[in-house]
Amino acid sequence: MLGCGSYLPAQILTNADLARKVDTSDEWIVQRTGIRERHVAAPGETTSDMATLAARAALAHARVDAQSIDLIVLATSTPDNTFPASAVTVQAALGITHGAAFDVQAVCSGFVYALATADSLLKSGSFSRALVIGAETFSRILDWTDRGTCVLFGDGAGAVVLDRQEQADQGEERGILTVRLRSDGRHKSKLYVDGGPSSTGTVGHLRMEGKEVFRYAVAMITDVVEDAFEATGYTAADVDWFIPHQANKRIIDGSAHKLGIPPGKIVVTVDRHGNTSAASIPLALNDAVADRRIKRGDLLLLEAMGGGFTWGAALVRW
Ligand code: UT7
């Protein structure tokens, strides 16, 4: 993983702003979720706009040229259009005309799914350098009259650059050590969008049984993380930084507690970003890399759980 970058739209929506729109309060939102504010895309600002800016930041941080990228995997559930994939819009914006670009849709687990996809394609030898991006404009699919959901989500984008490199014969493994993916479609009606091209012909709005999602989250997250530990031989004690999907501070703390990861090793951005779905992990990663908490050689544990249900975990040596 050569570098990372992110982008947040300029407009900030605070809990106090929301309390003027729906029957809620800063106290309720902070207590139940840990969220204090979130960013919202400007009118006309699209998922691919934000993804392109995050990608440019990641390329600059990695000190590589856009022309060296031959694979773009963009995780999003809020693409600019039903098709083409928003990834090809990013590809064109970066002036890349070779290689492949496509979207991956696994809702909040999208970034972990995209990481697994790019990692496999690099390891197969088909591609040599990838941009893996998570970008979302959930503000466009929220029902702004539903206080149970509209206070939870935000917009933004994050990206990483992955390079195909041989592991050194000696010393510690580098890069993506393992990615474990899961899904269980029996839970699909607990978190979904009530529209789509082949059902209603509309975009639809996000619907969620929050309590039900919450009920499963910690167990699913810790189970797939244990799976990642088993696959690599690492344990919670080896983890330098835990970078969870940022849905709810209570889910993050509950998962860390169950895994035995101390609070000082958790990267938390949910207070400032809200839940940005597929963008939340690379946004949090970039935060902790930018302020130098994360150092080269650190072992990072990433995890996410969301609509589908889908969930997954990755261990990465930064
Ligand atoms: O990315 C993965 C996807 N999403 C998640 O991970 C979200 C998972 N779920 C959650 O984070 C939590 O379930 C929520 C934050 C959504 C809700 O927290 P909760 O502690 O499960 O609250 P609740 O749904 O049981 O609601 C408690 C009360 C209800 O009132 P009554 O029925 O007890 O009178 C709600 O109507 O809080 C009420 N309520 C609100 N009150 C003020 C629900 N939303 C709000 C609100 N402001 N925004």
Tab-separated table of C-alpha atoms and ligand atoms in Angstrom:
chain	number	residue	atom	x	y	z
A	1	MET	CA	0.000	0.000	0.000
A	2	LEU	CA	1.958	2.970	-1.320
A	3	GLY	CA	-0.207	5.826	-0.108
A	4	CYS	CA	-3.648	7.129	0.724
A	5	GLY	CA	-5.781	10.221	0.315
A	6	SER	CA	-9.247	11.500	1.025
A	7	TYR	CA	-11.755	14.208	0.272
A	8	LEU	CA	-14.605	15.672	2.309
A	9	PRO	CA	-17.122	18.123	0.874
A	10	ALA	CA	-16.934	21.635	2.344
A	11	GLN	CA	-20.417	21.822	3.842
A	12	ILE	CA	-20.703	20.568	7.427
A	13	LEU	CA	-24.054	19.590	8.892
A	14	THR	CA	-24.065	19.600	12.711
A	15	ASN	CA	-26.453	17.808	15.029
A	16	ALA	CA	-27.887	21.232	15.901
A	17	ASP	CA	-28.602	21.818	12.185
A	18	LEU	CA	-30.465	18.483	12.073
A	19	ALA	CA	-32.431	19.297	15.214
A	20	ARG	CA	-33.942	22.187	13.261
A	21	LYS	CA	-35.118	19.788	10.488
A	22	VAL	CA	-36.405	16.746	12.420
A	23	ASP	CA	-37.432	15.876	15.990
A	24	THR	CA	-33.982	15.028	17.359
A	25	SER	CA	-31.295	16.505	19.604
A	26	ASP	CA	-27.518	16.748	19.773
A	27	GLU	CA	-27.690	14.839	23.059
A	28	TRP	CA	-29.603	11.868	21.556
A	29	ILE	CA	-27.351	11.616	18.487
A	30	VAL	CA	-24.093	11.854	20.463
A	31	GLN	CA	-25.266	9.410	23.136
A	32	ARG	CA	-26.598	6.757	20.704
A	33	THR	CA	-24.049	7.095	17.905
A	34	GLY	CA	-21.069	9.299	18.859
A	35	ILE	CA	-21.746	11.477	15.786
A	36	ARG	CA	-21.420	15.261	16.180
A	37	GLU	CA	-21.280	16.396	12.550
A	38	ARG	CA	-21.034	15.096	9.001
A	39	HIS	CA	-20.091	16.531	5.590
A	40	VAL	CA	-22.647	16.892	2.800
A	41	ALA	CA	-21.892	17.175	-0.922
A	42	ALA	CA	-22.725	20.472	-2.630
A	43	PRO	CA	-25.495	20.544	-5.229
A	44	GLY	CA	-24.027	19.021	-8.397
A	45	GLU	CA	-21.074	17.488	-6.568
A	46	THR	CA	-21.062	13.793	-7.452
A	47	THR	CA	-19.575	10.581	-6.114
A	48	SER	CA	-17.083	10.495	-9.006
A	49	ASP	CA	-16.053	14.132	-8.320
A	50	MET	CA	-15.192	13.241	-4.727
A	51	ALA	CA	-13.602	9.923	-5.740
A	52	THR	CA	-11.365	11.710	-8.252
A	53	LEU	CA	-10.167	14.218	-5.646
A	54	ALA	CA	-9.436	11.433	-3.136
A	55	ALA	CA	-7.625	9.471	-5.864
A	56	ARG	CA	-5.480	12.486	-6.789
A	57	ALA	CA	-4.566	12.962	-3.118
A	58	ALA	CA	-3.627	9.270	-2.817
A	59	LEU	CA	-1.488	9.425	-5.991
A	60	ALA	CA	0.325	12.507	-4.640
A	61	HIS	CA	0.884	10.863	-1.255
A	62	ALA	CA	2.183	7.690	-2.950
A	63	ARG	CA	4.340	9.831	-5.263
A	64	VAL	CA	3.231	7.950	-8.357
A	65	ASP	CA	1.875	9.178	-11.667
A	66	ALA	CA	-1.750	8.498	-12.671
A	67	GLN	CA	-0.423	6.852	-15.858
A	68	SER	CA	1.153	4.082	-13.783
A	69	ILE	CA	-2.324	2.974	-12.610
A	70	ASP	CA	-3.816	0.092	-14.602
A	71	LEU	CA	-6.692	-0.860	-12.294
A	72	ILE	CA	-9.362	1.262	-10.584
A	73	VAL	CA	-11.822	-0.392	-8.220
A	74	LEU	CA	-14.388	2.006	-6.801
A	75	ALA	CA	-16.608	0.913	-3.929
A	76	THR	CA	-19.907	2.781	-3.901
A	77	SER	CA	-23.634	2.272	-3.443
A	78	THR	CA	-24.355	5.801	-4.652
A	79	PRO	CA	-22.897	5.901	-8.190
A	80	ASP	CA	-23.378	8.990	-10.370
A	81	ASN	CA	-25.611	6.965	-12.684
A	82	THR	CA	-26.981	3.429	-12.796
A	83	PHE	CA	-24.307	2.876	-15.429
A	84	PRO	CA	-21.563	3.310	-16.542
A	85	ALA	CA	-19.588	2.574	-13.404
A	86	SER	CA	-18.432	5.731	-11.637
A	87	ALA	CA	-14.940	4.227	-11.772
A	88	VAL	CA	-14.719	4.908	-15.523
A	89	THR	CA	-15.617	8.569	-14.898
A	90	VAL	CA	-12.735	8.706	-12.399
A	91	GLN	CA	-10.493	6.935	-14.941
A	92	ALA	CA	-11.328	9.524	-17.615
A	93	ALA	CA	-10.900	12.431	-15.174
A	94	LEU	CA	-7.412	11.143	-14.353
A	95	GLY	CA	-6.598	10.881	-18.080
A	96	ILE	CA	-6.082	7.105	-17.967
A	97	THR	CA	-7.050	5.191	-21.127
A	98	HIS	CA	-5.459	1.809	-20.427
A	99	GLY	CA	-6.218	-0.962	-17.949
A	100	ALA	CA	-9.605	-1.516	-16.311
A	101	ALA	CA	-11.990	0.407	-14.074
A	102	PHE	CA	-15.176	-0.835	-12.432
A	103	ASP	CA	-17.402	-0.378	-9.369
A	104	VAL	CA	-17.976	-2.782	-6.495
A	105	GLN	CA	-21.215	-2.607	-4.516
A	106	ALA	CA	-21.239	-4.049	-1.017
A	107	VAL	CA	-22.653	-1.026	0.836
A	108	CYS	CA	-20.703	-0.249	4.035
A	109	SER	CA	-18.378	-3.227	3.471
A	110	GLY	CA	-17.597	-1.957	-0.034
A	111	PHE	CA	-14.065	-0.798	0.665
A	112	VAL	CA	-13.049	-4.153	2.158
A	113	TYR	CA	-14.639	-5.932	-0.834
A	114	ALA	CA	-12.836	-3.588	-3.266
A	115	LEU	CA	-9.544	-4.175	-1.459
A	116	ALA	CA	-10.011	-7.955	-1.762
A	117	THR	CA	-10.856	-7.622	-5.466
A	118	ALA	CA	-7.862	-5.430	-6.307
A	119	ASP	CA	-5.521	-7.537	-4.160
A	120	SER	CA	-6.561	-10.716	-6.007
A	121	LEU	CA	-6.207	-9.104	-9.439
A	122	LEU	CA	-2.739	-7.783	-8.567
A	123	LYS	CA	-1.655	-11.124	-7.127
A	124	SER	CA	-2.909	-12.926	-10.261
A	125	GLY	CA	-0.403	-10.876	-12.269
A	126	SER	CA	-3.062	-9.292	-14.519
A	127	PHE	CA	-2.458	-5.781	-13.214
A	128	SER	CA	0.428	-3.996	-11.563
A	129	ARG	CA	-0.830	-0.899	-9.767
A	130	ALA	CA	-4.325	-0.155	-8.463
A	131	LEU	CA	-6.392	2.661	-7.066
A	132	VAL	CA	-8.919	1.361	-4.559
A	133	ILE	CA	-11.493	4.002	-3.733
A	134	GLY	CA	-14.520	4.258	-1.456
A	135	ALA	CA	-16.822	7.175	-2.296
A	136	GLU	CA	-20.422	7.928	-1.333
A	137	THR	CA	-23.105	10.598	-1.549
A	138	PHE	CA	-25.576	9.037	0.890
A	139	SER	CA	-27.132	12.490	1.386
A	140	ARG	CA	-28.873	11.873	-1.983
A	141	ILE	CA	-30.614	8.648	-0.868
A	142	LEU	CA	-31.624	9.685	2.654
A	143	ASP	CA	-35.201	10.342	3.638
A	144	TRP	CA	-34.596	13.705	5.339
A	145	THR	CA	-37.894	13.355	7.236
A	146	ASP	CA	-36.827	10.046	8.903
A	147	ARG	CA	-34.923	10.897	12.072
A	148	GLY	CA	-34.007	7.237	12.531
A	149	THR	CA	-31.685	7.338	9.504
A	150	CYS	CA	-31.000	10.907	8.314
A	151	VAL	CA	-28.857	11.749	11.357
A	152	LEU	CA	-26.490	8.824	10.788
A	153	PHE	CA	-24.884	9.271	7.375
A	154	GLY	CA	-22.457	11.621	5.623
A	155	ASP	CA	-20.673	12.084	2.284
A	156	GLY	CA	-16.992	11.736	1.395
A	157	ALA	CA	-14.321	9.690	-0.349
A	158	GLY	CA	-11.057	7.954	0.440
A	159	ALA	CA	-8.512	6.102	-1.686
A	160	VAL	CA	-5.383	3.984	-1.481
A	161	VAL	CA	-2.742	3.062	-4.061
A	162	LEU	CA	-1.783	-0.618	-4.186
A	163	ASP	CA	1.386	-1.767	-5.929
A	164	ARG	CA	2.218	-5.358	-6.950
A	165	GLN	CA	5.497	-6.218	-5.264
A	166	GLU	CA	7.289	-9.457	-4.393
A	167	GLN	CA	7.549	-10.175	-0.683
A	168	ALA	CA	11.134	-9.992	0.551
A	169	ASP	CA	12.655	-13.408	1.338
A	170	GLN	CA	13.434	-12.250	4.828
A	171	GLY	CA	11.807	-9.905	7.299
A	172	GLU	CA	8.173	-9.117	7.876
A	173	GLU	CA	5.458	-9.517	5.254
A	174	ARG	CA	4.251	-6.220	3.740
A	175	GLY	CA	1.016	-5.009	2.221
A	176	ILE	CA	-2.295	-6.836	2.339
A	177	LEU	CA	-1.817	-9.953	4.454
A	178	THR	CA	-5.370	-11.256	4.238
A	179	VAL	CA	-8.895	-10.118	3.392
A	180	ARG	CA	-11.891	-12.153	4.587
A	181	LEU	CA	-15.339	-11.493	3.085
A	182	ARG	CA	-18.807	-12.639	4.162
A	183	SER	CA	-22.439	-12.016	3.239
A	184	ASP	CA	-25.835	-13.358	4.241
A	185	GLY	CA	-28.753	-12.233	2.069
A	186	ARG	CA	-31.356	-13.422	4.563
A	187	HIS	CA	-30.811	-10.057	6.253
A	188	LYS	CA	-31.283	-7.960	3.106
A	189	SER	CA	-34.484	-6.246	4.276
A	190	LYS	CA	-32.895	-4.893	7.474
A	191	LEU	CA	-30.901	-2.248	5.594
A	192	TYR	CA	-31.818	-1.465	2.002
A	193	VAL	CA	-32.864	1.212	-0.482
A	194	ASP	CA	-36.547	1.098	-1.496
A	195	GLY	CA	-35.922	1.746	-5.186
A	196	GLY	CA	-33.746	0.713	-8.087
A	197	PRO	CA	-33.580	0.389	-11.876
A	198	SER	CA	-35.218	-3.035	-12.192
A	199	SER	CA	-37.741	-2.799	-9.331
A	200	THR	CA	-39.261	0.675	-9.167
A	201	GLY	CA	-37.341	2.557	-11.831
A	202	THR	CA	-36.491	5.153	-9.188
A	203	VAL	CA	-33.421	5.806	-7.043
A	204	GLY	CA	-35.257	5.246	-3.746
A	205	HIS	CA	-34.450	6.031	-0.132
A	206	LEU	CA	-32.433	4.255	2.523
A	207	ARG	CA	-34.490	2.194	4.994
A	208	MET	CA	-33.062	0.572	8.080
A	209	GLU	CA	-34.134	-1.402	11.106
A	210	GLY	CA	-31.343	0.166	13.174
A	211	LYS	CA	-31.841	-1.969	16.249
A	212	GLU	CA	-31.692	-5.172	14.168
A	213	VAL	CA	-28.477	-4.099	12.410
A	214	PHE	CA	-27.004	-3.192	15.775
A	215	ARG	CA	-27.984	-6.598	17.208
A	216	TYR	CA	-25.864	-8.476	14.643
A	217	ALA	CA	-22.994	-6.013	14.113
A	218	VAL	CA	-20.550	-6.783	16.922
A	219	ALA	CA	-20.838	-10.576	16.619
A	220	MET	CA	-20.401	-10.533	12.817
A	221	ILE	CA	-17.458	-8.118	12.970
A	222	THR	CA	-15.584	-9.993	15.680
A	223	ASP	CA	-16.200	-13.337	13.981
A	224	VAL	CA	-14.676	-12.258	10.651
A	225	VAL	CA	-11.782	-10.514	12.431
A	226	GLU	CA	-11.023	-13.735	14.339
A	227	ASP	CA	-11.029	-15.440	10.945
A	228	ALA	CA	-8.406	-12.941	9.687
A	229	PHE	CA	-6.285	-13.603	12.783
A	230	GLU	CA	-6.548	-17.347	12.242
A	231	ALA	CA	-5.529	-17.016	8.572
A	232	THR	CA	-2.379	-15.051	9.405
A	233	GLY	CA	-1.356	-16.240	12.854
A	234	TYR	CA	-1.568	-12.710	14.247
A	235	THR	CA	-3.570	-11.852	17.356
A	236	ALA	CA	-5.221	-8.710	18.702
A	237	ALA	CA	-2.025	-8.007	20.672
A	238	ASP	CA	-0.091	-7.618	17.371
A	239	VAL	CA	-2.453	-4.929	15.988
A	240	ASP	CA	-1.007	-1.409	16.035
A	241	TRP	CA	-4.119	0.352	14.723
A	242	PHE	CA	-7.748	-0.754	14.503
A	243	ILE	CA	-9.502	1.088	11.651
A	244	PRO	CA	-13.154	0.066	11.813
A	245	HIS	CA	-16.020	1.083	9.558
A	246	GLN	CA	-17.429	4.188	11.233
A	247	ALA	CA	-21.157	3.534	11.717
A	248	ASN	CA	-21.659	3.973	15.428
A	249	LYS	CA	-19.203	4.580	18.284
A	250	ARG	CA	-21.024	1.978	20.389
A	251	ILE	CA	-20.483	-0.706	17.721
A	252	ILE	CA	-16.810	0.302	17.360
A	253	ASP	CA	-16.196	0.208	21.124
A	254	GLY	CA	-18.147	-3.034	21.559
A	255	SER	CA	-16.157	-4.760	18.805
A	256	ALA	CA	-12.805	-3.506	20.117
A	257	HIS	CA	-13.689	-4.586	23.651
A	258	LYS	CA	-14.702	-8.085	22.518
A	259	LEU	CA	-11.514	-8.415	20.454
A	260	GLY	CA	-9.332	-7.151	23.302
A	261	ILE	CA	-8.085	-4.044	21.467
A	262	PRO	CA	-7.460	-1.086	23.829
A	263	PRO	CA	-9.226	2.259	23.139
A	264	GLY	CA	-5.897	3.994	22.424
A	265	LYS	CA	-5.393	1.876	19.301
A	266	ILE	CA	-8.754	2.689	17.681
A	267	VAL	CA	-8.991	5.260	14.886
A	268	VAL	CA	-12.307	7.098	15.329
A	269	THR	CA	-13.734	9.598	12.842
A	270	VAL	CA	-17.455	8.871	13.224
A	271	ASP	CA	-17.799	11.963	15.459
A	272	ARG	CA	-16.756	14.233	12.548
A	273	HIS	CA	-17.739	12.212	9.455
A	274	GLY	CA	-20.846	10.234	10.451
A	275	ASN	CA	-21.304	6.977	8.558
A	276	THR	CA	-19.873	7.484	5.054
A	277	SER	CA	-20.473	3.833	4.094
A	278	ALA	CA	-17.749	2.551	1.721
A	279	ALA	CA	-15.710	5.740	2.227
A	280	SER	CA	-15.387	5.475	5.999
A	281	ILE	CA	-12.357	3.160	6.273
A	282	PRO	CA	-10.089	4.995	3.786
A	283	LEU	CA	-11.196	8.336	5.309
A	284	ALA	CA	-10.209	7.105	8.781
A	285	LEU	CA	-6.984	5.560	7.470
A	286	ASN	CA	-6.012	8.827	5.829
A	287	ASP	CA	-6.751	10.760	9.016
A	288	ALA	CA	-4.366	8.631	11.079
A	289	VAL	CA	-1.678	8.564	8.370
A	290	ALA	CA	-1.883	12.345	7.893
A	291	ASP	CA	-1.416	13.073	11.609
A	292	ARG	CA	1.418	10.494	11.758
A	293	ARG	CA	-0.244	8.138	14.210
A	294	ILE	CA	0.213	5.342	11.651
A	295	LYS	CA	3.834	4.647	10.772
A	296	ARG	CA	5.394	2.475	8.060
A	297	GLY	CA	5.492	-1.140	9.237
A	298	ASP	CA	2.430	-0.821	11.525
A	299	LEU	CA	-0.078	-3.675	11.478
A	300	LEU	CA	-3.548	-2.353	10.601
A	301	LEU	CA	-6.827	-4.154	11.199
A	302	LEU	CA	-9.691	-2.983	8.968
A	303	GLU	CA	-13.276	-4.211	9.270
A	304	ALA	CA	-16.761	-3.325	8.091
A	305	MET	CA	-20.332	-4.548	8.280
A	306	GLY	CA	-23.414	-3.274	6.488
A	307	GLY	CA	-26.337	-3.767	4.089
A	308	GLY	CA	-26.882	-7.268	2.742
A	309	PHE	CA	-25.686	-8.115	5.304
A	310	THR	CA	-22.126	-7.965	4.048
A	311	TRP	CA	-19.115	-7.893	6.317
A	312	GLY	CA	-15.380	-8.369	6.113
A	313	ALA	CA	-11.978	-7.755	7.635
A	314	ALA	CA	-8.443	-7.157	6.392
A	315	LEU	CA	-5.002	-7.205	7.973
A	316	VAL	CA	-2.558	-4.823	6.317
A	317	ARG	CA	1.106	-4.137	7.059
A	318	TRP	CA	1.357	-0.395	6.252
B	1	UT7	O1	-23.060	0.862	8.456
B	1	UT7	C1	-23.839	-0.141	9.019
B	1	UT7	C2	-25.231	0.309	9.022
B	1	UT7	N1	-25.787	0.900	10.146
B	1	UT7	C3	-25.496	0.696	11.426
B	1	UT7	O2	-24.550	0.110	11.845
B	1	UT7	C4	-26.486	1.260	12.404
B	1	UT7	C5	-26.810	0.278	13.471
B	1	UT7	N2	-27.783	0.782	14.409
B	1	UT7	C6	-27.568	1.833	15.225
B	1	UT7	O3	-26.529	2.454	15.165
B	1	UT7	C7	-28.618	2.165	16.259
B	1	UT7	O4	-29.588	1.151	16.288
B	1	UT7	C8	-29.296	3.521	15.996
B	1	UT7	C9	-28.317	4.637	16.279
B	1	UT7	C10	-29.809	3.605	14.594
B	1	UT7	C11	-30.468	3.698	16.974
B	1	UT7	O5	-30.041	3.552	18.309
B	1	UT7	P1	-30.852	2.623	19.315
B	1	UT7	O6	-30.209	2.744	20.628
B	1	UT7	O7	-30.944	1.258	18.708
B	1	UT7	O8	-32.259	3.360	19.371
B	1	UT7	P2	-33.689	2.827	18.920
B	1	UT7	O9	-33.762	2.601	17.461
B	1	UT7	O10	-34.075	1.704	19.827
B	1	UT7	O11	-34.571	4.071	19.304
B	1	UT7	C12	-34.779	4.482	20.652
B	1	UT7	C13	-35.733	5.645	20.676
B	1	UT7	C14	-37.020	5.385	19.903
B	1	UT7	O12	-38.069	5.979	20.607
B	1	UT7	P3	-39.088	5.086	21.471
B	1	UT7	O13	-39.696	4.151	20.474
B	1	UT7	O14	-38.227	4.412	22.488
B	1	UT7	O15	-40.032	6.095	22.018
B	1	UT7	C15	-36.806	6.114	18.620
B	1	UT7	O16	-38.022	6.551	18.035
B	1	UT7	O17	-35.128	6.774	20.058
B	1	UT7	C16	-35.999	7.303	19.062
B	1	UT7	N3	-35.195	7.876	17.995
B	1	UT7	C17	-34.711	9.131	18.046
B	1	UT7	N4	-34.841	10.103	18.969
B	1	UT7	C18	-34.207	11.257	18.726
B	1	UT7	C19	-34.762	7.289	16.842
B	1	UT7	N5	-34.013	8.145	16.135
B	1	UT7	C20	-33.962	9.296	16.859
B	1	UT7	C21	-33.332	10.536	16.670
B	1	UT7	N6	-33.491	11.477	17.623
B	1	UT7	N7	-32.587	10.807	15.588
